[in-house]
Structure formats: C-alpha cells, structure tokens
Amino acid sequence: MSSPSKRREMDLMKLMMSDYKVEMINDGMQEFYVEFNGPKESLYQGGVWKIRVELPDAYPYKSPSIGFVNKIYHPNVDEMSGSVCLDVINQTWSPMFDLVNVFEVFLPQLLLYPNASDPLNGEAASLMMRDHTAYDQRVKGKLRCMSRTTLTQLIYAHC
C-alpha cells in the first residue's frame, strides 16, 4: 500500500474514531459523507449537515474536496452547489492537516467567522454587510429548513 493510501486510511479511521458519522459512497476510501453539526455558540448551532468529501489520489499532498450536500445560508458557501470558499482547503493546504482538522477546526471556524469580503453567496454577503441583524435572522430561519436531523434524512422544504 502506497504512502498516500495509508494516510487516507489512517485519516479516515481517525475521523471515524472521533465520533463522526461517516457514510462511504463506494467501495474505495476516497469518497464519503460526514455528518457535521453546527458549532456551539454560532448562528448554526443545532443544524446538522451532510458534507461530501472527496480525497484526491495525491491526498494528503493535495487537499480534499469538501462540499455541503444540503443547503446552508452562508457567504462563503455556494447555496446551490455546496462548494466551500475556505483558503486553508483551497489554497494553503498542507500534508500536516488531516480530516479531523477539517471537521473540528476549519469548518467550525468558517461558520463562526463568515467572510463577507470573499463570498460565494453574494446575496448572503451583501445582507451580512448591510444589515447584520437581518442576516442573523435569515440564517436562523433557513437553518430550520435547510439542515437535517440525521445523516440519511434530508429536509426538502421551500425556504
């Protein structure tokens, strides 16, 4: 087994041992879903999202592809595709990082500290800069119909 393959396997096992619910997409270890809970003391607390993770052949030397499957209202997440704008994943990834870092540090930081100056969701960024109270209310309202309660149950609502 090559070094990247061993590292993929180790990181995935470490993620599973950290009490994250992981659902494999196929027989390989390169594509899977992870259940991600909104961080405490954030607007997203209480929300649960299904995150799709794709590990490239060159992982950990190349960053994983991370995307929200169910919608989230956030300036740095494309509401339709679920793509994430996060420098540490998209530009400054290092083999020193692992999957647990993604779910315990990088994604929680993204939700705790949205960056309206580098948006993928221009409407959310604009509202956040223009009227922070209205933005907070919109996030909380959308949270109820965009997040879900279990890994296999998505709430499809017209939000």
Backbone as JSON, one array per atom type, in Angstrom:
{
  "sequence": "MSSPSKRREMDLMKLMMSDYKVEMINDGMQEFYVEFNGPKESLYQGGVWKIRVELPDAYPYKSPSIGFVNKIYHPNVDEMSGSVCLDVINQTWSPMFDLVNVFEVFLPQLLLYPNASDPLNGEAASLMMRDHTAYDQRVKGKLRCMSRTTLTQLIYAHC",
  "N": [[0.85, -1.18, 0.0], [0.61, 2.17, -0.9], [2.13, 5.24, 0.35], [0.33, 7.59, 0.29], [-2.1, 6.16, 0.2], [-2.07, 4.75, 2.62], [-2.1, 6.9, 4.38], [-4.58, 8.06, 3.75], [-6.29, 6.03, 4.63], [-5.6, 5.94, 7.39], [-6.32, 8.57, 8.2], [-9.05, 8.56, 7.69], [-9.94, 6.55, 9.44], [-9.21, 7.74, 11.85], [-10.95, 9.92, 11.8], [-13.43, 8.59, 11.97], [-13.12, 7.42, 14.49], [-13.28, 9.64, 16.01], [-15.86, 10.07, 16.59], [-17.44, 10.96, 14.46], [-20.08, 10.59, 12.18], [-19.77, 8.62, 9.44], [-20.33, 7.93, 6.08], [-19.71, 5.78, 3.58], [-19.31, 6.26, 0.07], [-18.71, 4.58, -2.03], [-16.93, 1.5, -2.72], [-14.27, 2.19, -2.36], [-11.95, 4.3, -0.51], [-12.1, 6.94, -1.0], [-14.27, 8.63, -1.42], [-16.84, 9.96, 0.49], [-19.47, 10.66, 2.9], [-19.88, 12.93, 5.6], [-21.34, 13.53, 8.71], [-22.0, 16.64, 9.94], [-22.13, 18.86, 12.61], [-23.48, 22.02, 13.43], [-21.41, 24.52, 14.89], [-21.23, 25.08, 18.44], [-22.56, 27.96, 20.08], [-22.81, 29.47, 17.8], [-24.48, 30.94, 14.94], [-25.31, 28.75, 13.6], [-25.67, 26.67, 15.33], [-27.19, 23.69, 16.35], [-27.91, 22.91, 13.84], [-27.55, 20.36, 11.35], [-25.47, 18.99, 8.97], [-24.86, 17.32, 5.9], [-21.85, 16.49, 4.65], [-20.0, 16.24, 1.75], [-17.11, 14.51, 0.97], [-14.26, 14.28, -0.96], [-11.37, 12.6, -1.61], [-8.39, 13.27, -3.2], [-6.18, 11.36, -5.37], [-3.61, 12.1, -4.68], [-3.81, 12.87, -2.02], [-2.36, 13.1, 1.17], [-1.1, 15.3, 0.11], [-2.37, 16.86, -1.65], [-5.27, 18.84, -1.31], [-8.44, 17.83, 0.22], [-11.63, 17.64, -1.44], [-14.35, 19.47, -0.46], [-17.77, 19.73, 0.31], [-21.03, 21.04, 1.0], [-23.88, 19.03, 1.17], [-26.65, 19.25, 1.75], [-28.41, 22.34, 1.79], [-26.97, 25.44, 2.96], [-27.09, 28.6, 4.42], [-24.83, 30.92, 3.9], [-22.17, 33.24, 3.55], [-19.77, 32.23, 2.44], [-20.28, 29.84, 1.23], [-21.48, 28.27, -1.58], [-24.82, 28.39, -2.27], [-26.28, 26.75, -3.99], [-24.53, 24.75, -5.15], [-23.05, 23.89, -2.97], [-20.37, 24.23, -2.69], [-17.37, 25.22, -1.03], [-15.76, 28.13, 0.11], [-12.81, 28.37, 1.31], [-9.81, 29.25, 2.38], [-7.77, 27.67, 3.62], [-8.3, 25.12, 2.77], [-8.6, 25.38, 0.0], [-6.3, 26.8, -0.88], [-4.04, 26.96, 0.89], [-3.47, 24.43, 1.86], [-1.84, 21.82, 3.66], [0.18, 18.87, 4.04], [0.37, 18.42, 6.71], [-2.09, 18.81, 7.81], [-5.2, 17.13, 8.59], [-8.18, 15.07, 8.16], [-9.69, 15.28, 10.49], [-8.93, 17.82, 11.36], [-10.27, 19.33, 9.42], [-12.99, 18.98, 10.13], [-13.1, 19.6, 12.85], [-11.85, 22.02, 13.18], [-11.47, 23.73, 10.78], [-14.03, 23.85, 9.29], [-15.83, 24.51, 11.47], [-14.68, 27.04, 12.16], [-15.17, 28.45, 9.82], [-17.97, 28.67, 9.91], [-18.31, 30.05, 12.29], [-16.99, 32.46, 11.81], [-17.83, 34.07, 9.32], [-16.79, 35.32, 6.11], [-17.51, 38.04, 4.55], [-16.26, 39.5, 2.6], [-15.16, 37.85, 0.73], [-16.99, 36.27, -0.99], [-19.02, 33.38, -1.89], [-21.65, 33.2, -1.96], [-23.22, 35.77, -2.89], [-25.54, 37.2, -2.21], [-26.01, 36.55, 0.49], [-23.64, 37.56, 1.59], [-23.89, 40.29, 0.98], [-26.2, 40.97, 2.45], [-25.26, 40.44, 5.02], [-23.24, 42.39, 5.32], [-24.73, 44.71, 5.0], [-26.95, 44.63, 6.8], [-26.65, 43.31, 9.65], [-28.27, 42.2, 11.66], [-30.58, 41.41, 10.27], [-29.38, 39.53, 8.63], [-28.58, 37.6, 10.55], [-31.13, 36.77, 11.4], [-32.09, 35.68, 9.0], [-30.31, 33.53, 8.62], [-30.97, 31.93, 10.86], [-33.66, 31.39, 10.28], [-33.45, 30.0, 7.83], [-31.94, 27.89, 8.7], [-33.68, 26.12, 9.99], [-35.03, 24.9, 7.89], [-33.12, 24.0, 6.12], [-31.1, 22.45, 7.25], [-30.66, 19.14, 8.62], [-31.91, 16.27, 10.42], [-30.79, 13.71, 10.65], [-28.18, 11.65, 9.23], [-29.14, 10.27, 7.01], [-31.55, 11.46, 6.45], [-32.85, 14.06, 4.72], [-34.18, 17.29, 4.82], [-36.46, 18.5, 2.71], [-37.49, 21.45, 1.87], [-39.27, 24.38, 0.94], [-37.53, 27.07, 1.16]],
  "CA": [[0.0, 0.0, 0.0], [1.44, 3.38, -1.0], [2.04, 6.19, 1.46], [-0.94, 8.31, 0.29], [-3.19, 5.24, 0.53], [-2.01, 4.51, 4.07], [-2.51, 8.13, 5.05], [-6.04, 8.16, 3.57], [-6.91, 5.05, 5.53], [-5.38, 6.39, 8.77], [-7.11, 9.77, 8.46], [-10.46, 8.18, 7.71], [-10.15, 5.83, 10.69], [-9.13, 8.75, 12.91], [-12.21, 10.68, 11.74], [-14.49, 7.71, 12.49], [-12.89, 7.25, 15.92], [-13.59, 10.92, 16.65], [-17.31, 10.07, 16.72], [-18.16, 11.5, 13.32], [-20.79, 9.59, 11.39], [-19.2, 8.6, 8.1], [-21.04, 7.03, 5.17], [-18.91, 5.6, 2.37], [-20.09, 6.37, -1.16], [-18.46, 3.37, -2.82], [-16.04, 0.56, -2.04], [-12.98, 2.81, -2.08], [-11.91, 5.18, 0.66], [-11.85, 8.29, -1.49], [-15.48, 9.44, -1.42], [-17.72, 9.63, 1.6], [-20.21, 11.74, 3.53], [-19.66, 13.09, 7.03], [-22.36, 14.33, 9.38], [-21.34, 17.78, 10.59], [-23.02, 19.66, 13.43], [-23.13, 23.43, 13.56], [-20.67, 24.76, 16.13], [-21.9, 25.72, 19.57], [-22.46, 29.41, 20.19], [-22.81, 30.09, 16.47], [-25.81, 31.0, 14.35], [-25.58, 27.44, 13.0], [-25.84, 25.68, 16.38], [-28.42, 22.91, 16.21], [-28.02, 22.42, 12.47], [-26.76, 19.18, 11.01], [-25.27, 18.97, 7.52], [-24.18, 16.2, 5.26], [-20.72, 17.04, 3.91], [-19.37, 15.29, 0.83], [-15.65, 14.61, 0.97], [-13.56, 13.51, -1.99], [-9.93, 12.65, -1.41], [-7.68, 13.02, -4.46], [-5.14, 10.33, -5.3], [-2.41, 12.68, -4.06], [-4.03, 13.22, -0.62], [-2.59, 14.39, 1.81], [-0.31, 16.37, -0.51], [-3.37, 17.7, -2.3], [-6.39, 19.0, -0.37], [-9.7, 17.17, -0.09], [-12.73, 18.46, -1.95], [-15.36, 19.5, 0.6], [-18.97, 20.45, -0.1], [-22.28, 20.79, 1.72], [-24.88, 18.36, 0.34], [-27.87, 20.02, 1.98], [-28.11, 23.77, 1.69], [-26.64, 26.25, 4.12], [-27.06, 30.02, 4.08], [-23.54, 31.4, 4.41], [-21.48, 33.98, 2.48], [-18.64, 31.51, 1.85], [-20.73, 28.55, 0.7], [-22.43, 28.43, -2.68], [-26.07, 27.8, -1.8], [-26.76, 25.73, -4.92], [-23.59, 23.63, -5.35], [-22.46, 23.48, -1.71], [-18.92, 24.5, -2.71], [-16.9, 25.99, 0.12], [-14.64, 29.04, -0.1], [-12.03, 28.29, 2.54], [-8.41, 29.31, 1.94], [-6.92, 26.59, 4.13], [-8.56, 23.94, 1.94], [-8.44, 25.68, -1.42], [-5.04, 27.41, -1.28], [-2.89, 26.8, 1.79], [-3.47, 23.09, 2.42], [-0.54, 21.21, 3.94], [0.05, 17.48, 4.49], [0.29, 18.39, 8.18], [-3.51, 18.8, 8.16], [-5.9, 15.88, 8.33], [-9.63, 15.2, 8.07], [-10.21, 15.77, 11.77], [-8.76, 19.28, 11.32], [-11.33, 19.9, 8.58], [-14.28, 18.97, 10.81], [-13.03, 20.15, 14.2], [-11.28, 23.37, 13.18], [-11.69, 24.56, 9.58], [-15.45, 24.12, 9.04], [-16.4, 25.33, 12.55], [-14.21, 28.42, 12.04], [-15.89, 29.04, 8.69], [-19.32, 29.02, 10.34], [-18.22, 31.04, 13.36], [-16.45, 33.73, 11.32], [-18.03, 34.23, 7.88], [-16.02, 36.39, 5.48], [-18.36, 38.64, 3.52], [-15.46, 40.14, 1.55], [-14.72, 36.82, -0.21], [-18.2, 35.44, -0.99], [-19.55, 32.51, -2.94], [-23.07, 33.54, -1.94], [-23.21, 37.23, -2.87], [-26.73, 37.72, -1.53], [-25.76, 36.42, 1.93], [-22.57, 38.5, 1.93], [-24.44, 41.64, 0.92], [-27.09, 41.16, 3.6], [-24.42, 40.46, 6.23], [-22.56, 43.69, 5.4], [-25.71, 45.78, 5.03], [-27.85, 44.56, 7.95], [-26.22, 42.08, 10.34], [-29.41, 41.62, 12.38], [-31.41, 40.71, 9.27], [-28.6, 38.35, 8.22], [-28.71, 36.61, 11.63], [-32.49, 36.23, 11.34], [-32.2, 34.84, 7.8], [-29.59, 32.29, 8.89], [-31.77, 31.13, 11.79], [-34.85, 30.92, 9.57], [-33.05, 29.0, 6.84], [-31.4, 26.74, 9.43], [-34.76, 25.18, 10.28], [-35.48, 24.12, 6.73], [-32.0, 23.55, 5.29], [-30.3, 21.41, 7.89], [-31.43, 17.91, 8.76], [-31.78, 15.68, 11.74], [-29.95, 12.52, 10.61], [-27.35, 11.55, 8.04], [-29.9, 9.75, 5.87], [-32.79, 12.21, 6.26], [-32.73, 15.45, 4.32], [-35.44, 18.02, 4.84], [-36.65, 19.25, 1.47], [-38.5, 22.46, 2.12], [-39.11, 25.6, 0.14], [-37.07, 28.09, 2.11]],
  "C": [[0.9, 1.24, 0.0], [1.21, 4.31, 0.18], [0.75, 7.01, 1.44], [-2.13, 7.41, 0.64], [-3.24, 4.96, 2.02], [-2.51, 5.73, 4.82], [-4.02, 8.33, 4.93], [-6.75, 7.26, 4.56], [-6.78, 5.49, 6.99], [-6.26, 7.59, 9.11], [-8.59, 9.46, 8.54], [-10.8, 7.45, 9.01], [-10.13, 6.81, 11.87], [-10.41, 9.58, 12.96], [-13.35, 9.86, 12.33], [-14.35, 7.52, 14.0], [-13.17, 8.53, 16.7], [-15.1, 11.13, 16.75], [-18.06, 10.79, 15.61], [-18.85, 10.34, 12.61], [-20.31, 9.71, 9.95], [-19.94, 7.55, 7.28], [-20.23, 6.95, 3.88], [-19.81, 5.66, 1.14], [-19.9, 5.13, -2.03], [-17.48, 2.49, -2.05], [-14.68, 1.15, -1.68], [-13.06, 3.69, -0.85], [-11.73, 6.63, 0.24], [-13.08, 9.18, -1.49], [-16.4, 8.99, -0.3], [-18.44, 10.88, 2.08], [-19.87, 11.75, 5.02], [-20.78, 13.94, 7.59], [-21.64, 15.4, 10.2], [-22.38, 18.62, 11.33], [-22.54, 21.1, 13.49], [-22.44, 23.68, 14.89], [-21.51, 25.45, 17.2], [-21.61, 27.21, 19.57], [-22.27, 30.09, 18.84], [-24.25, 30.18, 16.0], [-26.25, 29.64, 13.83], [-25.73, 26.33, 14.03], [-27.18, 24.99, 16.22], [-28.64, 22.38, 14.81], [-27.12, 21.22, 12.25], [-26.68, 19.12, 9.49], [-24.55, 17.71, 7.1], [-23.1, 16.81, 4.37], [-20.14, 15.93, 3.02], [-17.87, 15.56, 0.81], [-15.11, 13.71, -0.15], [-12.06, 13.7, -1.78], [-9.23, 12.35, -2.73], [-6.63, 11.92, -4.28], [-3.91, 10.83, -4.56], [-2.63, 13.14, -2.62], [-2.99, 12.49, 0.22], [-1.8, 15.55, 1.2], [-1.2, 17.33, -1.27], [-4.6, 17.7, -1.4], [-7.62, 18.19, -0.78], [-10.68, 18.16, -0.71], [-13.86, 18.33, -0.93], [-16.57, 20.27, 0.09], [-20.17, 20.06, 0.74], [-23.26, 20.14, 0.76], [-26.23, 19.06, 0.51], [-27.49, 21.48, 2.13], [-27.79, 24.4, 3.04], [-26.56, 27.7, 3.63], [-25.83, 30.64, 4.72], [-22.82, 32.11, 3.27], [-20.4, 33.18, 1.76], [-18.97, 30.11, 1.37], [-21.73, 28.82, -0.4], [-23.7, 27.67, -2.32], [-26.56, 26.68, -2.71], [-25.82, 24.52, -5.01], [-23.04, 23.08, -4.04], [-20.96, 23.68, -1.63], [-18.55, 25.44, -1.57], [-15.72, 26.86, -0.29], [-13.88, 29.13, 1.22], [-10.56, 28.18, 2.15], [-7.58, 28.11, 2.38], [-7.14, 25.3, 3.34], [-8.21, 24.22, 0.49], [-7.04, 26.17, -1.81], [-3.85, 27.06, -0.4], [-2.84, 25.43, 2.46], [-2.05, 22.57, 2.59], [-0.76, 19.75, 4.34], [0.03, 17.34, 6.01], [-1.16, 18.37, 8.65], [-4.1, 17.42, 7.89], [-7.41, 16.13, 8.33], [-10.26, 15.68, 9.37], [-10.05, 17.28, 11.85], [-9.88, 19.94, 10.53], [-12.62, 20.04, 9.38], [-14.25, 19.53, 12.23], [-12.51, 21.58, 14.24], [-11.76, 24.19, 11.99], [-13.16, 24.87, 9.33], [-16.11, 24.88, 10.2], [-15.96, 26.79, 12.48], [-14.93, 29.15, 10.91], [-17.28, 29.49, 9.13], [-19.32, 30.06, 11.45], [-17.83, 32.43, 12.84], [-16.61, 33.85, 9.8], [-17.26, 35.43, 7.35], [-16.82, 36.95, 4.31], [-17.56, 39.3, 2.4], [-14.93, 39.14, 0.51], [-15.86, 35.81, -0.41], [-18.32, 34.46, -2.16], [-21.06, 32.71, -3.04], [-23.15, 35.06, -1.76], [-24.38, 37.83, -2.13], [-26.53, 37.67, -0.02], [-24.69, 37.4, 2.38], [-23.09, 39.93, 1.97], [-25.33, 41.92, 2.12], [-26.28, 41.25, 4.89], [-23.74, 41.82, 6.4], [-23.55, 44.84, 5.6], [-26.52, 45.81, 6.33], [-27.58, 43.25, 8.71], [-27.36, 41.42, 11.1], [-30.31, 40.85, 11.43], [-30.7, 39.45, 8.78], [-28.74, 37.25, 9.27], [-30.09, 35.96, 11.59], [-32.67, 35.31, 10.14], [-31.5, 33.51, 8.02], [-30.43, 31.38, 9.78], [-33.02, 30.58, 11.12], [-34.52, 29.82, 8.58], [-32.53, 27.73, 7.52], [-32.47, 25.68, 9.66], [-35.14, 24.33, 9.08], [-34.34, 23.61, 5.86], [-31.16, 22.47, 5.94], [-31.2, 20.18, 8.07], [-31.15, 17.3, 10.12], [-30.94, 14.41, 11.76], [-29.18, 12.49, 9.3], [-28.16, 11.11, 6.83], [-31.17, 10.54, 5.58], [-32.48, 13.65, 5.9], [-34.11, 16.08, 4.39], [-35.5, 18.83, 3.56], [-37.79, 20.22, 1.71], [-38.24, 23.64, 1.2], [-38.78, 26.73, 1.1], [-36.87, 29.41, 1.39]]
}
